PDB file of C-alpha atoms in Angstrom:
ATOM      1  CA  UNK A 724       0.048   0.020  -0.062  1.00  0.00           C
ATOM      2  CA  UNK A 725       2.837   2.211   0.825  1.00  0.00           C
ATOM      3  CA  UNK A 726       4.541   1.599  -2.401  1.00  0.00           C
ATOM      4  CA  UNK A 727       1.357   2.350  -4.211  1.00  0.00           C
ATOM      5  CA  UNK A 728       0.955   5.773  -2.514  1.00  0.00           C
ATOM      6  CA  UNK A 729       4.482   6.739  -3.333  1.00  0.00           C
ATOM      7  CA  UNK A 730       4.118   5.936  -6.881  1.00  0.00           C
ATOM      8  CA  UNK A 731       0.907   7.945  -6.939  1.00  0.00           C
ATOM      9  CA  UNK A 732       2.683  10.920  -5.478  1.00  0.00           C
ATOM     10  CA  UNK A 733       5.406  10.608  -8.278  1.00  0.00           C
ATOM     11  CA  UNK A 734       2.828  10.403 -10.952  1.00  0.00           C
ATOM     12  CA  UNK A 735       0.673  13.308  -9.718  1.00  0.00           C
ATOM     13  CA  UNK A 736       2.821  15.707  -7.534  1.00  0.00           C
ATOM     14  CA  UNK A 737       6.061  15.647  -9.493  1.00  0.00           C
ATOM     15  CA  UNK A 738       4.527  16.649 -12.852  1.00  0.00           C
ATOM     16  CA  UNK A 739       2.507  19.356 -10.983  1.00  0.00           C
ATOM     17  CA  UNK A 740       5.759  20.811  -9.487  1.00  0.00           C
ATOM     18  CA  UNK A 741       7.218  20.888 -12.897  1.00  0.00           C
ATOM     19  CA  UNK A 742       4.418  22.947 -14.411  1.00  0.00           C
ATOM     20  CA  UNK A 743       4.577  25.273 -11.516  1.00  0.00           C
ATOM     21  CA  UNK A 744       8.221  25.934 -12.321  1.00  0.00           C
ATOM     22  CA  UNK A 745       7.351  26.536 -15.970  1.00  0.00           C
ATOM     23  CA  UNK A 746       4.674  29.150 -15.112  1.00  0.00           C
ATOM     24  CA  UNK A 747       7.401  31.200 -13.326  1.00  0.00           C
ATOM     25  CA  UNK A 748       9.811  31.463 -16.220  1.00  0.00           C
ATOM     26  CA  UNK A 749      10.576  34.351 -18.567  1.00  0.00           C
ATOM     27  CA  UNK A 750      11.009  32.734 -21.793  1.00  0.00           C
ATOM     28  CA  UNK A 751      12.634  33.939 -24.917  1.00  0.00           C
ATOM     29  CA  UNK A 752      10.427  32.446 -27.638  1.00  0.00           C
ATOM     30  CA  UNK A 753      11.594  33.300 -31.230  1.00  0.00           C
ATOM     31  CA  UNK A 754      13.468  36.329 -30.012  1.00  0.00           C
ATOM     32  CA  UNK A 755      10.519  37.768 -27.947  1.00  0.00           C
ATOM     33  CA  UNK A 756      10.523  37.884 -24.192  1.00  0.00           C
ATOM     34  CA  UNK A 757       7.299  36.173 -22.911  1.00  0.00           C
ATOM     35  CA  UNK A 758       5.949  35.421 -19.468  1.00  0.00           C
ATOM     36  CA  UNK A 759       3.207  32.906 -18.223  1.00  0.00           C
ATOM     37  CA  UNK A 760      -0.092  34.588 -18.735  1.00  0.00           C
ATOM     38  CA  UNK A 761      -1.469  32.852 -15.690  1.00  0.00           C
ATOM     39  CA  UNK A 762       1.501  33.666 -13.430  1.00  0.00           C
ATOM     40  CA  UNK A 763       1.277  37.243 -14.668  1.00  0.00           C
ATOM     41  CA  UNK A 764      -2.463  37.495 -13.782  1.00  0.00           C
ATOM     42  CA  UNK A 765      -1.912  36.041 -10.271  1.00  0.00           C
ATOM     43  CA  UNK A 766       0.891  38.930  -9.730  1.00  0.00           C
ATOM     44  CA  UNK A 767      -1.251  41.635 -11.128  1.00  0.00           C
ATOM     45  CA  UNK A 768      -4.727  40.747  -9.500  1.00  0.00           C
ATOM     46  CA  UNK A 769      -6.354  39.541 -12.593  1.00  0.00           C
ATOM     47  CA  UNK A 770      -8.201  36.265 -13.403  1.00  0.00           C
ATOM     48  CA  UNK A 771      -6.975  33.800 -15.897  1.00  0.00           C
ATOM     49  CA  UNK A 772      -9.072  31.088 -17.678  1.00  0.00           C
ATOM     50  CA  UNK A 773      -8.403  28.654 -20.477  1.00  0.00           C
ATOM     51  CA  UNK A 774     -10.691  28.441 -23.538  1.00  0.00           C
ATOM     52  CA  UNK A 775     -10.719  26.503 -26.719  1.00  0.00           C
ATOM     53  CA  UNK A 776      -7.654  27.809 -28.824  1.00  0.00           C
ATOM     54  CA  UNK A 777      -6.600  30.511 -26.251  1.00  0.00           C
ATOM     55  CA  UNK A 778      -7.435  31.900 -22.986  1.00  0.00           C
ATOM     56  CA  UNK A 779      -9.278  34.796 -21.163  1.00  0.00           C
ATOM     57  CA  UNK A 780      -8.005  37.321 -18.698  1.00  0.00           C
ATOM     58  CA  UNK A 781     -10.804  38.889 -16.490  1.00  0.00           C
ATOM     59  CA  UNK A 782     -11.541  41.615 -14.070  1.00  0.00           C
ATOM     60  CA  UNK A 783     -15.104  42.031 -12.800  1.00  0.00           C
ATOM     61  CA  UNK A 784     -17.200  41.878 -16.121  1.00  0.00           C
ATOM     62  CA  UNK A 785     -14.239  42.842 -18.516  1.00  0.00           C
ATOM     63  CA  UNK A 786     -12.939  39.888 -20.397  1.00  0.00           C
ATOM     64  CA  UNK A 787      -9.849  40.164 -22.615  1.00  0.00           C
ATOM     65  CA  UNK A 788      -9.818  37.195 -25.073  1.00  0.00           C
ATOM     66  CA  UNK A 789      -6.609  35.807 -26.715  1.00  0.00           C
ATOM     67  CA  UNK A 790      -6.304  33.265 -29.448  1.00  0.00           C
ATOM     68  CA  UNK A 791      -3.114  31.260 -30.098  1.00  0.00           C
ATOM     69  CA  UNK A 792      -3.771  31.905 -33.943  1.00  0.00           C
ATOM     70  CA  UNK A 793      -3.410  35.570 -34.066  1.00  0.00           C
ATOM     71  CA  UNK A 794      -1.860  38.492 -32.141  1.00  0.00           C
ATOM     72  CA  UNK A 795      -5.061  40.350 -31.579  1.00  0.00           C
ATOM     73  CA  UNK A 796      -6.552  41.135 -27.982  1.00  0.00           C
ATOM     74  CA  UNK A 797     -10.473  41.071 -28.034  1.00  0.00           C
ATOM     75  CA  UNK A 798     -13.121  42.583 -25.672  1.00  0.00           C
ATOM     76  CA  UNK A 799     -16.635  41.897 -26.660  1.00  0.00           C
ATOM     77  CA  UNK A 800     -15.476  40.558 -29.990  1.00  0.00           C
ATOM     78  CA  UNK A 801     -13.817  43.971 -30.934  1.00  0.00           C
ATOM     79  CA  UNK A 802     -10.064  44.264 -31.255  1.00  0.00           C
ATOM     80  CA  UNK A 803      -8.387  46.263 -28.307  1.00  0.00           C
ATOM     81  CA  UNK A 804      -4.839  45.897 -29.043  1.00  0.00           C
ATOM     82  CA  UNK A 805      -2.299  44.197 -31.472  1.00  0.00           C
ATOM     83  CA  UNK A 806       0.559  42.344 -29.781  1.00  0.00           C
ATOM     84  CA  UNK A 807       4.003  42.018 -31.369  1.00  0.00           C
ATOM     85  CA  UNK A 808       3.474  38.287 -31.355  1.00  0.00           C
ATOM     86  CA  UNK A 809       0.606  35.874 -30.853  1.00  0.00           C
ATOM     87  CA  UNK A 810       0.167  34.202 -27.479  1.00  0.00           C
ATOM     88  CA  UNK A 811       2.071  30.848 -27.346  1.00  0.00           C
ATOM     89  CA  UNK A 812       1.039  27.628 -25.794  1.00  0.00           C
ATOM     90  CA  UNK A 813       4.224  25.638 -24.523  1.00  0.00           C
ATOM     91  CA  UNK A 814       3.528  22.513 -22.712  1.00  0.00           C
ATOM     92  CA  UNK A 815      -0.099  23.697 -21.610  1.00  0.00           C
ATOM     93  CA  UNK A 816       1.371  26.878 -20.409  1.00  0.00           C
ATOM     94  CA  UNK A 817       0.200  30.004 -22.186  1.00  0.00           C
ATOM     95  CA  UNK A 818       2.677  32.816 -22.697  1.00  0.00           C
ATOM     96  CA  UNK A 819       2.214  36.359 -23.590  1.00  0.00           C
ATOM     97  CA  UNK A 820       4.693  39.024 -24.776  1.00  0.00           C
ATOM     98  CA  UNK A 821       6.194  41.059 -21.889  1.00  0.00           C
ATOM     99  CA  UNK A 822       5.456  44.088 -24.148  1.00  0.00           C
ATOM    100  CA  UNK A 823       1.681  43.412 -23.806  1.00  0.00           C
ATOM    101  CA  UNK A 824       2.035  44.182 -20.025  1.00  0.00           C
ATOM    102  CA  UNK A 825       4.189  47.305 -20.438  1.00  0.00           C
ATOM    103  CA  UNK A 826       2.655  48.798 -23.622  1.00  0.00           C
ATOM    104  CA  UNK A 827      -0.983  47.952 -23.181  1.00  0.00           C
ATOM    105  CA  UNK A 828      -1.545  47.460 -19.448  1.00  0.00           C
ATOM    106  CA  UNK A 829       1.096  49.972 -18.553  1.00  0.00           C
ATOM    107  CA  UNK A 830       2.752  47.780 -16.099  1.00  0.00           C
ATOM    108  CA  UNK A 831       6.060  49.016 -14.890  1.00  0.00           C
ATOM    109  CA  UNK A 832       8.604  46.363 -16.186  1.00  0.00           C
ATOM    110  CA  UNK A 833      11.454  45.956 -13.753  1.00  0.00           C
ATOM    111  CA  UNK A 834      15.139  45.701 -14.815  1.00  0.00           C
ATOM    112  CA  UNK A 835      15.763  42.291 -16.441  1.00  0.00           C
ATOM    113  CA  UNK A 836      12.374  42.120 -18.303  1.00  0.00           C
ATOM    114  CA  UNK A 837      10.596  41.019 -15.161  1.00  0.00           C
ATOM    115  CA  UNK A 838       7.137  41.810 -14.058  1.00  0.00           C
ATOM    116  CA  UNK A 839       6.781  43.523 -10.450  1.00  0.00           C
ATOM    117  CA  UNK A 840       6.514  40.957  -7.484  1.00  0.00           C
ATOM    118  CA  UNK A 841       3.115  42.380  -6.678  1.00  0.00           C
ATOM    119  CA  UNK A 842       0.614  45.035  -7.634  1.00  0.00           C
ATOM    120  CA  UNK A 843      -2.770  45.401  -9.316  1.00  0.00           C
ATOM    121  CA  UNK A 844      -3.687  46.870 -12.561  1.00  0.00           C
ATOM    122  CA  UNK A 845      -7.075  48.213 -13.785  1.00  0.00           C
ATOM    123  CA  UNK A 846      -8.511  46.974 -17.099  1.00  0.00           C
ATOM    124  CA  UNK A 847     -10.927  49.768 -16.830  1.00  0.00           C
ATOM    125  CA  UNK A 848      -8.153  52.167 -17.562  1.00  0.00           C
ATOM    126  CA  UNK A 849      -6.970  50.605 -20.879  1.00  0.00           C
ATOM    127  CA  UNK A 850     -10.070  49.009 -22.529  1.00  0.00           C
ATOM    128  CA  UNK A 851     -12.770  50.857 -24.630  1.00  0.00           C
ATOM    129  CA  UNK A 852     -16.504  50.298 -23.866  1.00  0.00           C
ATOM    130  CA  UNK A 853     -19.407  49.598 -25.974  1.00  0.00           C
ATOM    131  CA  UNK A 854     -21.962  52.407 -26.299  1.00  0.00           C
ATOM    132  CA  UNK A 855     -24.622  50.293 -24.462  1.00  0.00           C
ATOM    133  CA  UNK A 856     -22.258  49.723 -21.571  1.00  0.00           C
ATOM    134  CA  UNK A 857     -21.672  53.602 -21.407  1.00  0.00           C
ATOM    135  CA  UNK A 858     -25.374  54.600 -21.662  1.00  0.00           C
ATOM    136  CA  UNK A 859     -26.453  52.011 -19.265  1.00  0.00           C
ATOM    137  CA  UNK A 860     -23.792  53.032 -16.657  1.00  0.00           C
ATOM    138  CA  UNK A 861     -25.036  56.640 -16.991  1.00  0.00           C
ATOM    139  CA  UNK A 862     -28.668  55.796 -16.700  1.00  0.00           C
ATOM    140  CA  UNK A 863     -28.777  52.961 -14.424  1.00  0.00           C
ATOM    141  CA  UNK A 864     -27.419  53.585 -10.752  1.00  0.00           C
ATOM    142  CA  UNK A 865     -27.408  49.885 -10.136  1.00  0.00           C
ATOM    143  CA  UNK A 866     -25.443  48.999 -13.296  1.00  0.00           C
ATOM    144  CA  UNK A 867     -22.568  46.465 -12.406  1.00  0.00           C
ATOM    145  CA  UNK A 868     -19.309  48.370 -11.552  1.00  0.00           C
ATOM    146  CA  UNK A 869     -20.950  51.662 -12.655  1.00  0.00           C
ATOM    147  CA  UNK A 870     -18.583  53.919 -10.569  1.00  0.00           C
ATOM    148  CA  UNK A 871     -15.377  52.293 -12.229  1.00  0.00           C
ATOM    149  CA  UNK A 872     -16.845  52.651 -15.691  1.00  0.00           C
ATOM    150  CA  UNK A 873     -17.778  56.367 -15.283  1.00  0.00           C
ATOM    151  CA  UNK A 874     -14.640  57.112 -13.696  1.00  0.00           C
ATOM    152  CA  UNK A 875     -12.842  56.309 -17.052  1.00  0.00           C
ATOM    153  CA  UNK A 876     -15.435  57.455 -19.507  1.00  0.00           C
ATOM    154  CA  UNK A 877     -16.448  60.685 -18.028  1.00  0.00           C
ATOM    155  CA  UNK A 878     -14.069  63.697 -18.384  1.00  0.00           C
ATOM    156  CA  UNK A 879     -14.177  67.064 -16.656  1.00  0.00           C
ATOM    157  CA  UNK A 880     -17.097  69.381 -17.580  1.00  0.00           C
ATOM    158  CA  UNK A 881     -17.348  73.267 -18.136  1.00  0.00           C
ATOM    159  CA  UNK A 882     -19.260  75.650 -16.203  1.00  0.00           C
ATOM    160  CA  UNK A 883     -20.864  73.236 -13.701  1.00  0.00           C
ATOM    161  CA  UNK A 884     -22.807  71.468 -16.543  1.00  0.00           C
ATOM    162  CA  UNK A 885     -24.559  68.275 -15.239  1.00  0.00           C
ATOM    163  CA  UNK A 886     -24.696  66.454 -18.641  1.00  0.00           C
ATOM    164  CA  UNK A 887     -22.022  63.708 -18.886  1.00  0.00           C
ATOM    165  CA  UNK A 888     -19.077  64.694 -20.867  1.00  0.00           C
ATOM    166  CA  UNK A 889     -17.888  61.358 -22.617  1.00  0.00           C
ATOM    167  CA  UNK A 890     -14.277  60.676 -23.631  1.00  0.00           C
ATOM    168  CA  UNK A 891     -15.083  59.444 -27.070  1.00  0.00           C
ATOM    169  CA  UNK A 892     -11.554  57.814 -27.267  1.00  0.00           C
ATOM    170  CA  UNK A 893     -12.865  55.293 -24.772  1.00  0.00           C
ATOM    171  CA  UNK A 894     -15.784  54.334 -27.068  1.00  0.00           C
ATOM    172  CA  UNK A 895     -15.882  51.251 -29.339  1.00  0.00           C
ATOM    173  CA  UNK A 896     -16.977  52.495 -32.674  1.00  0.00           C
ATOM    174  CA  UNK A 897     -19.122  49.289 -33.548  1.00  0.00           C
ATOM    175  CA  UNK A 898     -20.000  50.585 -37.199  1.00  0.00           C
ATOM    176  CA  UNK A 899     -18.897  47.838 -39.717  1.00  0.00           C
ATOM    177  CA  UNK A 900     -16.134  48.425 -42.011  1.00  0.00           C
ATOM    178  CA  UNK A 901     -18.466  47.750 -44.842  1.00  0.00           C
ATOM    179  CA  UNK A 902     -20.175  51.195 -44.331  1.00  0.00           C
ATOM    180  CA  UNK A 903     -17.021  53.046 -45.051  1.00  0.00           C
ATOM    181  CA  UNK A 904     -14.808  53.545 -48.119  1.00  0.00           C
ATOM    182  CA  UNK A 905     -13.177  50.442 -49.556  1.00  0.00           C
ATOM    183  CA  UNK A 906      -9.909  52.265 -49.068  1.00  0.00           C
ATOM    184  CA  UNK A 907      -9.791  51.135 -45.557  1.00  0.00           C
ATOM    185  CA  UNK A 908     -10.270  47.354 -46.590  1.00  0.00           C
ATOM    186  CA  UNK A 909      -7.579  48.083 -49.312  1.00  0.00           C
ATOM    187  CA  UNK A 910      -5.154  49.378 -46.691  1.00  0.00           C
ATOM    188  CA  UNK A 911      -5.741  46.236 -44.524  1.00  0.00           C
ATOM    189  CA  UNK A 912      -5.116  43.984 -47.512  1.00  0.00           C
ATOM    190  CA  UNK A 913      -1.837  45.781 -48.320  1.00  0.00           C
ATOM    191  CA  UNK A 914      -0.775  45.050 -44.648  1.00  0.00           C
ATOM    192  CA  UNK A 915      -1.208  41.305 -45.061  1.00  0.00           C
ATOM    193  CA  UNK A 916      -4.818  40.704 -43.913  1.00  0.00           C
ATOM    194  CA  UNK A 917      -6.932  38.359 -46.113  1.00  0.00           C
ATOM    195  CA  UNK A 918     -10.456  39.027 -47.320  1.00  0.00           C
ATOM    196  CA  UNK A 919     -11.735  36.521 -44.877  1.00  0.00           C
ATOM    197  CA  UNK A 920      -9.943  38.294 -41.944  1.00  0.00           C
ATOM    198  CA  UNK A 921     -11.311  41.724 -43.046  1.00  0.00           C
ATOM    199  CA  UNK A 922     -14.830  40.485 -43.549  1.00  0.00           C
ATOM    200  CA  UNK A 923     -17.003  41.352 -40.470  1.00  0.00           C
ATOM    201  CA  UNK A 924     -14.439  43.878 -39.102  1.00  0.00           C
ATOM    202  CA  UNK A 925     -15.609  47.124 -37.569  1.00  0.00           C
ATOM    203  CA  UNK A 926     -14.217  50.598 -37.791  1.00  0.00           C
ATOM    204  CA  UNK A 927     -12.839  50.096 -34.286  1.00  0.00           C
ATOM    205  CA  UNK A 928     -10.823  47.022 -35.588  1.00  0.00           C
ATOM    206  CA  UNK A 929      -9.578  49.045 -38.413  1.00  0.00           C
ATOM    207  CA  UNK A 930      -8.271  51.823 -36.351  1.00  0.00           C
ATOM    208  CA  UNK A 931      -6.866  49.589 -33.627  1.00  0.00           C
ATOM    209  CA  UNK A 932      -4.927  47.480 -36.361  1.00  0.00           C
ATOM    210  CA  UNK A 933      -3.822  50.801 -38.150  1.00  0.00           C
ATOM    211  CA  UNK A 934      -2.081  51.965 -34.860  1.00  0.00           C
ATOM    212  CA  UNK A 935       0.259  49.128 -35.119  1.00  0.00           C
ATOM    213  CA  UNK A 936       1.673  49.872 -38.454  1.00  0.00           C
ATOM    214  CA  UNK A 937       5.120  51.399 -38.910  1.00  0.00           C
ATOM    215  CA  UNK A 938       5.363  54.712 -40.412  1.00  0.00           C
ATOM    216  CA  UNK A 939       6.344  54.936 -44.076  1.00  0.00           C
ATOM    217  CA  UNK A 940       9.387  56.981 -45.170  1.00  0.00           C
ATOM    218  CA  UNK A 941       7.008  59.572 -46.549  1.00  0.00           C
ATOM    219  CA  UNK A 942       5.143  59.773 -43.240  1.00  0.00           C
ATOM    220  CA  UNK A 943       8.419  60.167 -41.300  1.00  0.00           C
ATOM    221  CA  UNK A 944       9.567  62.975 -43.617  1.00  0.00           C
ATOM    222  CA  UNK A 945       6.238  64.730 -43.310  1.00  0.00           C
ATOM    223  CA  UNK A 946       6.126  64.367 -39.468  1.00  0.00           C
ATOM    224  CA  UNK A 947       9.610  66.094 -39.292  1.00  0.00           C
ATOM    225  CA  UNK A 948       8.454  69.047 -41.488  1.00  0.00           C
ATOM    226  CA  UNK A 949       5.220  69.388 -39.479  1.00  0.00           C
ATOM    227  CA  UNK A 950       7.110  69.116 -36.078  1.00  0.00           C
ATOM    228  CA  UNK A 951      10.731  70.555 -36.490  1.00  0.00           C
ATOM    229  CA  UNK A 952      11.638  69.327 -33.053  1.00  0.00           C
ATOM    230  CA  UNK A 953      11.523  65.745 -34.447  1.00  0.00           C
ATOM    231  CA  UNK A 954      14.340  66.477 -36.868  1.00  0.00           C
ATOM    232  CA  UNK A 955      16.944  64.555 -34.969  1.00  0.00           C
ATOM    233  CA  UNK A 956      14.623  61.841 -33.767  1.00  0.00           C
ATOM    234  CA  UNK A 957      14.711  58.364 -35.232  1.00  0.00           C
ATOM    235  CA  UNK A 958      11.336  57.573 -36.266  1.00  0.00           C
ATOM    236  CA  UNK A 959      12.081  54.291 -37.965  1.00  0.00           C
ATOM    237  CA  UNK A 960      10.492  52.250 -35.232  1.00  0.00           C
ATOM    238  CA  UNK A 961       7.510  54.597 -34.772  1.00  0.00           C
ATOM    239  CA  UNK A 962       4.025  53.255 -35.333  1.00  0.00           C
ATOM    240  CA  UNK A 963       1.031  55.102 -36.469  1.00  0.00           C
ATOM    241  CA  UNK A 964      -0.184  54.807 -32.862  1.00  0.00           C
ATOM    242  CA  UNK A 965       3.192  56.452 -31.576  1.00  0.00           C
ATOM    243  CA  UNK A 966       2.787  59.337 -34.011  1.00  0.00           C
ATOM    244  CA  UNK A 967      -0.905  59.999 -33.309  1.00  0.00           C
ATOM    245  CA  UNK A 968      -0.162  60.033 -29.485  1.00  0.00           C
ATOM    246  CA  UNK A 969       2.634  62.527 -30.331  1.00  0.00           C
ATOM    247  CA  UNK A 970       0.746  64.820 -32.452  1.00  0.00           C
ATOM    248  CA  UNK A 971      -2.361  64.613 -30.096  1.00  0.00           C
ATOM    249  CA  UNK A 972      -0.203  65.820 -27.156  1.00  0.00           C
ATOM    250  CA  UNK A 973       1.504  68.370 -29.135  1.00  0.00           C
ATOM    251  CA  UNK A 974      -1.408  69.891 -30.912  1.00  0.00           C
ATOM    252  CA  UNK A 975      -2.997  70.232 -27.400  1.00  0.00           C
ATOM    253  CA  UNK A 976       0.016  72.102 -26.350  1.00  0.00           C
ATOM    254  CA  UNK A 977      -0.016  74.370 -29.468  1.00  0.00           C
ATOM    255  CA  UNK A 978      -3.716  75.137 -29.026  1.00  0.00           C
ATOM    256  CA  UNK A 979      -3.063  76.516 -25.636  1.00  0.00           C
ATOM    257  CA  UNK A 980      -0.522  78.594 -27.001  1.00  0.00           C
ATOM    258  CA  UNK A 981      -2.807  80.372 -29.334  1.00  0.00           C
ATOM    259  CA  UNK A 982      -4.374  82.421 -26.506  1.00  0.00           C
ATOM    260  CA  UNK A 983      -2.949  85.012 -24.263  1.00  0.00           C
ATOM    261  CA  UNK A 984      -2.534  84.622 -20.601  1.00  0.00           C
ATOM    262  CA  UNK A 985      -5.368  87.037 -20.149  1.00  0.00           C
ATOM    263  CA  UNK A 986      -7.607  85.207 -22.243  1.00  0.00           C
ATOM    264  CA  UNK A 987      -6.759  81.904 -20.506  1.00  0.00           C
ATOM    265  CA  UNK A 988      -7.450  83.472 -17.116  1.00  0.00           C
ATOM    266  CA  UNK A 989     -10.992  84.801 -18.349  1.00  0.00           C
ATOM    267  CA  UNK A 990     -11.684  81.283 -19.507  1.00  0.00           C
ATOM    268  CA  UNK A 991     -10.657  79.734 -16.197  1.00  0.00           C
ATOM    269  CA  UNK A 992     -12.611  82.356 -14.361  1.00  0.00           C
ATOM    270  CA  UNK A 993     -15.685  81.594 -16.158  1.00  0.00           C
ATOM    271  CA  UNK A 994     -15.147  77.716 -15.727  1.00  0.00           C
ATOM    272  CA  UNK A 995     -14.709  77.101 -19.333  1.00  0.00           C
ATOM    273  CA  UNK A 996     -12.237  74.160 -20.033  1.00  0.00           C
ATOM    274  CA  UNK A 997      -9.760  74.627 -22.828  1.00  0.00           C
ATOM    275  CA  UNK A 998     -10.821  71.472 -24.404  1.00  0.00           C
ATOM    276  CA  UNK A 999     -14.386  72.774 -24.869  1.00  0.00           C
ATOM    277  CA  UNK A1000     -13.177  75.886 -26.636  1.00  0.00           C
ATOM    278  CA  UNK A1001     -12.762  73.687 -29.682  1.00  0.00           C
ATOM    279  CA  UNK A1002     -16.544  73.385 -29.725  1.00  0.00           C
ATOM    280  CA  UNK A1003     -17.046  77.075 -28.959  1.00  0.00           C
ATOM    281  CA  UNK A1004     -14.869  78.209 -31.992  1.00  0.00           C
ATOM    282  CA  UNK A1005     -16.987  76.217 -34.261  1.00  0.00           C
ATOM    283  CA  UNK A1006     -20.056  78.457 -33.405  1.00  0.00           C
ATOM    284  CA  UNK A1007     -18.173  81.754 -32.483  1.00  0.00           C
ATOM    285  CA  UNK A1008     -15.075  81.530 -34.681  1.00  0.00           C
ATOM    286  CA  UNK A1009     -12.841  83.822 -32.494  1.00  0.00           C
ATOM    287  CA  UNK A1010     -11.692  83.703 -28.938  1.00  0.00           C
ATOM    288  CA  UNK A1011     -12.657  87.337 -28.313  1.00  0.00           C
ATOM    289  CA  UNK A1012     -16.171  86.655 -29.630  1.00  0.00           C
ATOM    290  CA  UNK A1013     -16.575  83.699 -27.366  1.00  0.00           C
ATOM    291  CA  UNK A1014     -15.472  85.827 -24.255  1.00  0.00           C
ATOM    292  CA  UNK A1015     -17.971  88.576 -25.322  1.00  0.00           C
ATOM    293  CA  UNK A1016     -20.970  85.981 -24.801  1.00  0.00           C
ATOM    294  CA  UNK A1017     -22.798  85.606 -21.596  1.00  0.00           C
ATOM    295  CA  UNK A1018     -22.346  82.592 -19.610  1.00  0.00           C
ATOM    296  CA  UNK A1019     -25.874  81.406 -20.363  1.00  0.00           C
ATOM    297  CA  UNK A1020     -25.213  81.400 -24.111  1.00  0.00           C
ATOM    298  CA  UNK A1021     -21.861  79.694 -23.743  1.00  0.00           C
ATOM    299  CA  UNK A1022     -23.123  76.993 -21.228  1.00  0.00           C
ATOM    300  CA  UNK A1023     -26.060  76.160 -23.377  1.00  0.00           C
ATOM    301  CA  UNK A1024     -23.747  75.905 -26.551  1.00  0.00           C
ATOM    302  CA  UNK A1025     -21.461  73.421 -24.652  1.00  0.00           C
ATOM    303  CA  UNK A1026     -24.298  71.520 -23.221  1.00  0.00           C
ATOM    304  CA  UNK A1027     -25.340  70.823 -26.821  1.00  0.00           C
ATOM    305  CA  UNK A1028     -22.112  69.120 -27.749  1.00  0.00           C
ATOM    306  CA  UNK A1029     -22.097  66.999 -24.718  1.00  0.00           C
ATOM    307  CA  UNK A1030     -25.790  65.987 -25.447  1.00  0.00           C
ATOM    308  CA  UNK A1031     -24.941  65.329 -29.051  1.00  0.00           C
ATOM    309  CA  UNK A1032     -22.385  62.563 -27.944  1.00  0.00           C
ATOM    310  CA  UNK A1033     -24.893  61.198 -25.564  1.00  0.00           C
ATOM    311  CA  UNK A1034     -27.487  60.980 -28.125  1.00  0.00           C
ATOM    312  CA  UNK A1035     -25.093  59.562 -30.738  1.00  0.00           C
ATOM    313  CA  UNK A1036     -24.139  56.700 -28.290  1.00  0.00           C
ATOM    314  CA  UNK A1037     -27.821  56.178 -27.249  1.00  0.00           C
ATOM    315  CA  UNK A1038     -28.605  55.601 -30.990  1.00  0.00           C
ATOM    316  CA  UNK A1039     -25.730  53.200 -31.389  1.00  0.00           C
ATOM    317  CA  UNK A1040     -26.590  51.374 -28.192  1.00  0.00           C
ATOM    318  CA  UNK A1041     -30.049  50.309 -29.506  1.00  0.00           C
TER     319      UNK A1041
END
């Protein structure tokens, strides 16, 4: 009987110990540093679950899906991120590129390409949300994880406005790609996607994939002309996403510099956010004309833009 128990321990426990060792390894797989997805989830306070052909990473009701067949990260069947390499299954251990954690989840990777030994991440901060999720969270006070969603999708409002001001960059644009110009499908095809892969994609999927493309030579030359401060910067490794992030930040800075300190002070005094001046300029054209308007007029104008976004999402959520 003792001999039988000893053999049973060897058969069951030893392989399990071996698997545990494997999950703690940082592996170089085809030149890419990768880490066990399950182990990383344990460290970062996320939930890991296997599925056919891949696995899922969860937090509350948010599910990120991974397939071993491609390098896309999905939420609600829409592409959220494009990894440098697909997830890999090695001896029943799923591995993810470390860059997924650093670039998408914004985890601080320690020296030696290692994850921190502890610490939680928030998927709410990095994912986009369906129009229905956003509208339901706004309207239903009992909606699951409502406060966490609103914290990420609502941005500051001008002049004490009560209507939600939605960060539209956090919204999944669910419109099928078929409703847009064929140029977008052509671009996807030129970057190696098959017609079968493109079929059924949304505009959100296109924009997410586009962010992963490397800048062309013409684009790098154009970027350096538009932004002279990039003249001595090596843009050969930059992606569309890198450039988009750069010019979004730079254009925001340049926009602020278009106004005098006195004009900025007046806007602040009246509770008008600089981000909302974009909307006001569409209707009043000049900053001096804006400042000449009574608060009631400006507040109503800004409310109209906030409400327009809400109405758009409500329509898409049906």
